[in-house]
Short mmCIF file of C-alpha atoms in Angstrom, two decimals:
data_model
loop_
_atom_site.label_atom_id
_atom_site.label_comp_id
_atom_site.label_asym_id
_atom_site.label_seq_id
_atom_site.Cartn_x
_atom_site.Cartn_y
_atom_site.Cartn_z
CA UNK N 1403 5.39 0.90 11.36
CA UNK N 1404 6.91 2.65 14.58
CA UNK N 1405 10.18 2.00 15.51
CA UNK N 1406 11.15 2.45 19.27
CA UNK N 1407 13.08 0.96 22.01
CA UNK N 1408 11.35 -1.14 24.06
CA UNK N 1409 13.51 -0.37 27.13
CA UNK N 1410 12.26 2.85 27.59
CA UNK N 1411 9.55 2.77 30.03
CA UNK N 1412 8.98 6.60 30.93
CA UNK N 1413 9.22 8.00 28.00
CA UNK N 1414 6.40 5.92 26.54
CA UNK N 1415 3.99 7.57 29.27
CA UNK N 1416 4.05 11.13 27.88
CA UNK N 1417 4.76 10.26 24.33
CA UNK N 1418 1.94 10.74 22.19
CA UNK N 1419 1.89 9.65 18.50
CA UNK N 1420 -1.01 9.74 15.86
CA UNK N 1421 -2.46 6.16 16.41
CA UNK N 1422 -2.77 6.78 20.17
CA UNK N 1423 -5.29 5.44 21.13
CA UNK N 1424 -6.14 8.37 23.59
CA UNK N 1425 -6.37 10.97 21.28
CA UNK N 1426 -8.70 9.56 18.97
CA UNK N 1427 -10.90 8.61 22.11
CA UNK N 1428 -11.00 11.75 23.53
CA UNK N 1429 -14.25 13.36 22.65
CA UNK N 1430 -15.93 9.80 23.70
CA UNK N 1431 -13.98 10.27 26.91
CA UNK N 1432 -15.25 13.59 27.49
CA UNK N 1433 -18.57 12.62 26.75
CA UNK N 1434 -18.51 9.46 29.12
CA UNK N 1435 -17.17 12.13 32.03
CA UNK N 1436 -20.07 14.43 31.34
CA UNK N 1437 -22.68 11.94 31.34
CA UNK N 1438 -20.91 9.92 34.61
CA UNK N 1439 -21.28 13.29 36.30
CA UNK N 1440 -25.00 13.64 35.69
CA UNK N 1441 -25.51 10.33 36.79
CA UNK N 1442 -23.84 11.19 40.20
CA UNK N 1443 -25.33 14.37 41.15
CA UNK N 1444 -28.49 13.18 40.27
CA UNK N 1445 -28.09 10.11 43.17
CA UNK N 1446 -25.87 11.84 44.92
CA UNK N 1447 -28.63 15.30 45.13
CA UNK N 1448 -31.83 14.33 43.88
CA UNK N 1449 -32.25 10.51 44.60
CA UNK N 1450 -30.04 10.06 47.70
CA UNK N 1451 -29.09 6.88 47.14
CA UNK N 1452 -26.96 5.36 49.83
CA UNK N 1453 -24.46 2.26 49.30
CA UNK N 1454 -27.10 -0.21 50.60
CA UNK N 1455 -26.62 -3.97 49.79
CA UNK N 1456 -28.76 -3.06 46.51
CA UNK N 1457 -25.81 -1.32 45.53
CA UNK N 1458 -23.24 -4.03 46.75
CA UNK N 1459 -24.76 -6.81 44.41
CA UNK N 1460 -25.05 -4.32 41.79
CA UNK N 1461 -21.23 -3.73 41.92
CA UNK N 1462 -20.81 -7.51 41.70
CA UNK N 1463 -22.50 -8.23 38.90
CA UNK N 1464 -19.72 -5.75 37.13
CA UNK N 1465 -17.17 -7.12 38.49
CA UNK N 1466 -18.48 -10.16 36.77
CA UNK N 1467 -18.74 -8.81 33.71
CA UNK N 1468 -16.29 -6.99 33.48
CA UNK N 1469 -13.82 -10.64 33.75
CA UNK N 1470 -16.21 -11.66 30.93
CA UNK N 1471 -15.56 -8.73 28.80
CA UNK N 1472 -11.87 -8.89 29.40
CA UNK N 1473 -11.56 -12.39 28.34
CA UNK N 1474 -13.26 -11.40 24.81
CA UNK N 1475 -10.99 -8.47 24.80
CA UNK N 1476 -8.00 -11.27 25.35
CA UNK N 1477 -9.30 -13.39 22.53
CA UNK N 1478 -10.03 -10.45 20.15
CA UNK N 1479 -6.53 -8.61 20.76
CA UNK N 1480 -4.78 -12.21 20.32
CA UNK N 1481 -6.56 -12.93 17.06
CA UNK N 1482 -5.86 -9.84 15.53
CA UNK N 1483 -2.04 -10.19 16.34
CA UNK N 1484 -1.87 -13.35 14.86
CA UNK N 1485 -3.14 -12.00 11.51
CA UNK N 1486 -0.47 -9.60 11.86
CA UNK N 1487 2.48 -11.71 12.52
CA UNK N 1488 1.16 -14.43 9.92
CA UNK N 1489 1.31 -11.46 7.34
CA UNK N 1490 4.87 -10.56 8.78
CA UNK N 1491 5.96 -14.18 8.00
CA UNK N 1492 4.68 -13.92 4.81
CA UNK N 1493 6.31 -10.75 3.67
CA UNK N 1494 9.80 -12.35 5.42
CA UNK N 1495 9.18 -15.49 3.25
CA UNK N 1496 8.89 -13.20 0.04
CA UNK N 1497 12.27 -11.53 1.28
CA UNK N 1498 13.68 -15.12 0.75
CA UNK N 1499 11.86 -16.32 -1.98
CA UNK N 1500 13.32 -13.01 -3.80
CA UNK N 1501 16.76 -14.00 -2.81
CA UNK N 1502 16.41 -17.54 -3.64
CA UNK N 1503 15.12 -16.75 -7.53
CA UNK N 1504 17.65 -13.85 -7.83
CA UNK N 1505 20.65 -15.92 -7.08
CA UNK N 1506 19.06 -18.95 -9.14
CA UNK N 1507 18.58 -16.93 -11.79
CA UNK N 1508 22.64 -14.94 -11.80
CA UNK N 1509 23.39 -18.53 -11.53
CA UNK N 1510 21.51 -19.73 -14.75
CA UNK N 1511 22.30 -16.56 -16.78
CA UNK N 1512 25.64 -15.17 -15.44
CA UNK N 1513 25.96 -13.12 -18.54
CA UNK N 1514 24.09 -9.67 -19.71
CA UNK N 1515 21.31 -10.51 -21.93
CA UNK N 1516 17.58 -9.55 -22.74
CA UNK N 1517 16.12 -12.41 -20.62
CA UNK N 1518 18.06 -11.75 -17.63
CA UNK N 1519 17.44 -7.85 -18.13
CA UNK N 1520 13.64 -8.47 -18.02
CA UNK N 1521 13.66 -11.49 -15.32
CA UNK N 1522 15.62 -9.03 -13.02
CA UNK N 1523 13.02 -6.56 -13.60
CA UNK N 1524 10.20 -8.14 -13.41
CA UNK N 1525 11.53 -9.61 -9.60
CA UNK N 1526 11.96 -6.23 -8.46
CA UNK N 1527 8.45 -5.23 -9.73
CA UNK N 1528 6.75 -8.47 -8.19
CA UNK N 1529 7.20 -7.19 -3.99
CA UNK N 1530 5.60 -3.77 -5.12
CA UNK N 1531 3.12 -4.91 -6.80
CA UNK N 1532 1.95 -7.28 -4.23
CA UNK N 1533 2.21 -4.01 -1.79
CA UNK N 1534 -0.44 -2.02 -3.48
CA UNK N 1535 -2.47 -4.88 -4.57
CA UNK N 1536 -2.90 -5.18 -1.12
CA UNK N 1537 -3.43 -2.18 -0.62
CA UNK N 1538 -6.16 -1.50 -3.07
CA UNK N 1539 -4.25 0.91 -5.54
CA UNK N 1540 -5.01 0.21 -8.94
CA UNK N 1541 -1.79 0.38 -11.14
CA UNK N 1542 1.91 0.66 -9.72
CA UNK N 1543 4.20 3.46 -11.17
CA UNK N 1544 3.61 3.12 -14.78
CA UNK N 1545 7.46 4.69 -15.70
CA UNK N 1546 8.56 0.63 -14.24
CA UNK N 1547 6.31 -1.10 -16.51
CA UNK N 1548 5.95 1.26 -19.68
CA UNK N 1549 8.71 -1.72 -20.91
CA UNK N 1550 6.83 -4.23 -19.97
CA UNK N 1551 2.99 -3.70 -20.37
CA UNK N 1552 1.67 -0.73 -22.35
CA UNK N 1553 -0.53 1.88 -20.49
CA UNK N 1554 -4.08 0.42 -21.68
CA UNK N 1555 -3.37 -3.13 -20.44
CA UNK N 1556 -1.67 -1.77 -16.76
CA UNK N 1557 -4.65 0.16 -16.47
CA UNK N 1558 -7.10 -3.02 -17.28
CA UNK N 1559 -4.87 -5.46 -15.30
CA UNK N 1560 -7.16 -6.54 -12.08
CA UNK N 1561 -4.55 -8.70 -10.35
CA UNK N 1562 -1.08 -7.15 -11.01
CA UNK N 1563 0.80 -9.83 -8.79
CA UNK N 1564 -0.69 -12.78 -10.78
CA UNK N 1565 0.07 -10.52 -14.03
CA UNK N 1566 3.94 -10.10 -13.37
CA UNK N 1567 3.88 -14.00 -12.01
CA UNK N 1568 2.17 -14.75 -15.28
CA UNK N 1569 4.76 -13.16 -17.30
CA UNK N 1570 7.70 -14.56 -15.59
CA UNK N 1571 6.74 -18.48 -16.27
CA UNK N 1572 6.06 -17.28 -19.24
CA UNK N 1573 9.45 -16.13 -19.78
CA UNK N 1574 10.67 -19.33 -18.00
CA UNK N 1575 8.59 -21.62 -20.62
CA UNK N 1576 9.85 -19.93 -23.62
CA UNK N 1577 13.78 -20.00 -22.69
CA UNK N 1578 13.11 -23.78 -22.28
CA UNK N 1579 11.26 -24.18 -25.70
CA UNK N 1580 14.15 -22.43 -26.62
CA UNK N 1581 16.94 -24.80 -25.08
CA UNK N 1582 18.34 -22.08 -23.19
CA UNK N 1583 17.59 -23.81 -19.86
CA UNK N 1584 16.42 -27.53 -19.34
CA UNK N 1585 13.80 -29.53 -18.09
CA UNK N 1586 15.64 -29.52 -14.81
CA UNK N 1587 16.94 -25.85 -14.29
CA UNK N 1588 12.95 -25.02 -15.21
CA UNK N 1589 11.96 -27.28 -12.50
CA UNK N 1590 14.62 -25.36 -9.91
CA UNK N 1591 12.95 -21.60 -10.44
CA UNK N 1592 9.40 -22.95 -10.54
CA UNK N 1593 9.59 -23.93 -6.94
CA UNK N 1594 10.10 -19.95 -6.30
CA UNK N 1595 7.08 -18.67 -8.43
CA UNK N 1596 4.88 -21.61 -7.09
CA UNK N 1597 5.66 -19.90 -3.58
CA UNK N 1598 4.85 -15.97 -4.85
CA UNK N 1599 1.12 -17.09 -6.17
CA UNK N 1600 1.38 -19.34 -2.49
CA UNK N 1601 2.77 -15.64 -0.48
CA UNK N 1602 -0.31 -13.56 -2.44
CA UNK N 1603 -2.65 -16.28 -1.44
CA UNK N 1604 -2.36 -15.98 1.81
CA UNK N 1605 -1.96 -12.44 1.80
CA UNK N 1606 -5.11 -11.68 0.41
CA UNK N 1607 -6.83 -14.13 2.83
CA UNK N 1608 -5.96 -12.05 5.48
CA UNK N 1609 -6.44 -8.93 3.71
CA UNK N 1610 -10.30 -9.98 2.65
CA UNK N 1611 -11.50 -12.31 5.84
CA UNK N 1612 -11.55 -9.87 8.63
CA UNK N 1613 -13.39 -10.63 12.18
CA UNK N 1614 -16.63 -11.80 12.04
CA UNK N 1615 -19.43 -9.09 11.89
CA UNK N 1616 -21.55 -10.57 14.77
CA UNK N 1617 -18.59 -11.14 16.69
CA UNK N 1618 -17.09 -7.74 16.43
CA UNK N 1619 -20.59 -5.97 16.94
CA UNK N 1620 -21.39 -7.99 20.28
CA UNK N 1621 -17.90 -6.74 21.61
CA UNK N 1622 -18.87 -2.78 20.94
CA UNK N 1623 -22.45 -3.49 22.29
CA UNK N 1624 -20.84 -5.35 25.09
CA UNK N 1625 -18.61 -2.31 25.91
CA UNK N 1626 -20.70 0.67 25.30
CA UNK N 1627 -23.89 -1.00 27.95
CA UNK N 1628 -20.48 -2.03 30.18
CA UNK N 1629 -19.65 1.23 30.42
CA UNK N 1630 -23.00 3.40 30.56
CA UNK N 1631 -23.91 0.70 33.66
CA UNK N 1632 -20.87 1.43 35.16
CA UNK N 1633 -21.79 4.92 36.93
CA UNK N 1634 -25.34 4.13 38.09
CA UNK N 1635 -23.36 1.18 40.05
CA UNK N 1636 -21.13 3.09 41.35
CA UNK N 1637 -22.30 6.00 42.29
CA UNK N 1638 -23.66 5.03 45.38
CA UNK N 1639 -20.32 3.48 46.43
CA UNK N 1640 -17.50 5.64 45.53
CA UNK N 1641 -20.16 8.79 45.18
CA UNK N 1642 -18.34 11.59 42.57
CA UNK N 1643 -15.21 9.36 42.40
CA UNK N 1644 -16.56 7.19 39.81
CA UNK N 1645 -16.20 9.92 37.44
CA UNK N 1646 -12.48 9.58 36.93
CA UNK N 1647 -12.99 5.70 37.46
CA UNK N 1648 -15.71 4.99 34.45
CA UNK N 1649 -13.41 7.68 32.57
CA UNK N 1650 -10.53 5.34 32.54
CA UNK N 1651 -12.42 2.19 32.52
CA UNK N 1652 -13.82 3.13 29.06
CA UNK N 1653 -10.13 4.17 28.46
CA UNK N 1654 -8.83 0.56 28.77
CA UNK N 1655 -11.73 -1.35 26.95
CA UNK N 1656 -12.28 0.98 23.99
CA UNK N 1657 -8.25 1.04 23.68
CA UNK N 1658 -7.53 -2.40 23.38
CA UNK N 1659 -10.79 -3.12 20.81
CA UNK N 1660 -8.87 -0.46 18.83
CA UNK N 1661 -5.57 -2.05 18.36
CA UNK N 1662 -7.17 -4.98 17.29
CA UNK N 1663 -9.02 -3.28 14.72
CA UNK N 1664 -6.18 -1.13 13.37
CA UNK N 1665 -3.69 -4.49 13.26
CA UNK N 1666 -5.92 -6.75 12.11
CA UNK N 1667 -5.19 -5.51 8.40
CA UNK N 1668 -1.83 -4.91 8.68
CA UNK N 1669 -1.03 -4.32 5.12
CA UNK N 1670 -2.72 -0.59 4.98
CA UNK N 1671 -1.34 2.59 6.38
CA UNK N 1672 -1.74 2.97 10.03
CA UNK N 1673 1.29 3.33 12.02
CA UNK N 1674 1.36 0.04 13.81
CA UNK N 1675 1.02 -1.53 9.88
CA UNK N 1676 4.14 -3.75 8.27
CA UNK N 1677 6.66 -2.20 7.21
CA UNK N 1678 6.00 -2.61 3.54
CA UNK N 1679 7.38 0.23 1.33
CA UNK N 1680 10.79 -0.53 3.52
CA UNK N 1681 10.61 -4.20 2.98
CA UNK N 1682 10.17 -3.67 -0.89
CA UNK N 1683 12.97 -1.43 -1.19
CA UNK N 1684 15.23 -3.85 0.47
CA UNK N 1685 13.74 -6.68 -1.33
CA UNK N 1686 15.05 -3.94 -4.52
CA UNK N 1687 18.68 -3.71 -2.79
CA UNK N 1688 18.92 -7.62 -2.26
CA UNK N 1689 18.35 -7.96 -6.04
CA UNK N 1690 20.68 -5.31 -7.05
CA UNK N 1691 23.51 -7.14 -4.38
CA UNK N 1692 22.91 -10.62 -6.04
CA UNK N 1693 23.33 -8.98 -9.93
CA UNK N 1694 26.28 -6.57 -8.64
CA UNK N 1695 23.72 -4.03 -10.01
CA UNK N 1696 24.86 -1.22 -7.35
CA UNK N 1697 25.85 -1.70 -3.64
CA UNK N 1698 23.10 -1.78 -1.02
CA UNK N 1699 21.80 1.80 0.52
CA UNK N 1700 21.22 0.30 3.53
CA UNK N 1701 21.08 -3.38 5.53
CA UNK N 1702 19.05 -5.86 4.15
CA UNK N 1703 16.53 -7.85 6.80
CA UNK N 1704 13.82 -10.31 6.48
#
């Protein structure tokens, strides 16, 4: 995720980064400019089109059009940002939930011991996990859970989330069996792993729904015959002008439809993703803070 200061207005206009939008649509840029210009010296030279009314009504049916394809841009740039900042509240809620079952759990077993060893462990694990679950990587670093799992059965594991969730009610039931916690100190920590299976639910809803297909394919249609339109109206009008015009028109359209795409998903890699390999590691330092493990490297947020 970028990091910036949102006070800073000039320095934003000649900063350019790698998910710019304008880099990555600069060949399509150059290619719109090119094919703008052969549409205007060939009614500007050949045809001689004037700006009769022809061209007038022409001009206002795009104008039309163009508030119709802005309002789907609206919808599409709002939807995408609310799947974002749904899977920011559910990586914040994790943050908590973390907390909440760390401090339980120094509470329950204030002394060193096996149990609290591997519980402690496997909390730690749980945020990473999640992270490349997400993520589609296949098996976390296998030097955290050689202790816990052997190599064959990280390698087979499918869901490693649900795996480590799995194997800390497991360790919850058998401490009760045990008598080393009750009925009612066993009802107190399942309330936190009931909410990690709850924070990987809705995780991987947003990770495997994205936009609809016919949705998302009308918009591109939408903006590519918007666009190609756009000079044969003009032309006539605003003559070799509507070069630079149609240039940044595309500009603005094909921009916002890729934001939405890249946040949409915001648990991969792209620069404007969550923040999740700095979340986990201060999800790691909250843990070690609660057990006195080792002091924080840095501020803990949510």
């Amino acid at each position: 995720m970028i990091t910036y200061n949102p006070k800073e207005w000039f320095s934003f206009i000649f900063k350019f980064h790698k998910a710019d939008t304008f880099r990555k649509l600069l060949p399509l840029l150059i290619a719109i400019g090119i094919y703008s210009a052969g549409i205007c010296y060939l009614e500007e030279e050949v045809l001689h089109l004037a700006a009769d009314s022809k061209a007038a009504k022409i001009s206002v049916m795009h104008s039309l059009l163009g508030f119709v394809i802005s309002l789907l841009l609206v919808f599409r740039t709002n939807t995408a940002y609310e799947r974002w900042w749904e899977g920011r509240k559910l990586w914040g809620a994790l943050v908590n939930c973390t907390r909440n079952l760390s401090v339980k759990v120094h509470a329950l077993f204030p002394e060193a011991s096996d149990e609290r060893s591997r519980m402690i462990k496997l909390i730690r694990l749980y945020p990473f996990a999640l992270k490349n679950h997400l993520r589609g990587v296949s098996s976390m670093n296998q030097n955290e859970l050689l202790d816990l799992y052997n190599v064959t059965e990280l390698k087979s594991a499918r869901h490693t989330p649900l795996k480590i969730s799995n194997e800390f009610y497991t360790q919850l039931i058998q401490l009760n069996r045990s008598g080393k916690i009750n009925g009612e100190q066993l009802l107190i920590l399942n309330a936190e792993c009931q909410q990690w299976l709850e924070i990987s639910g809705a995780c991987e809803r947003i990770k495997n729904t994205p936009i609809p297909f016919s949705y998302s394919v009308f918009l591109k249609k939408f903006i590519f015959f918007y666009v190609m339109t756009l000079p044969i109206a003009y032309a006539p009008v605003l003559h070799f002008y509507a070069i630079p015009i149609v240039i940044f028109i595309l500009y603005v359209l094909a921009s916002l439809e890729l934001i939405a795409e890249e946040i949409e998903d915001p648990f991969g890699h792209d620069a404007n993703d969550l923040p999740l390999d700095e979340i986990c590691k201060n999800i790691g330092h909250s843990v070690d803070l609660v057990f006195n493990l080792k002091e924080p490297q840095k501020s803990i947020q949510n």
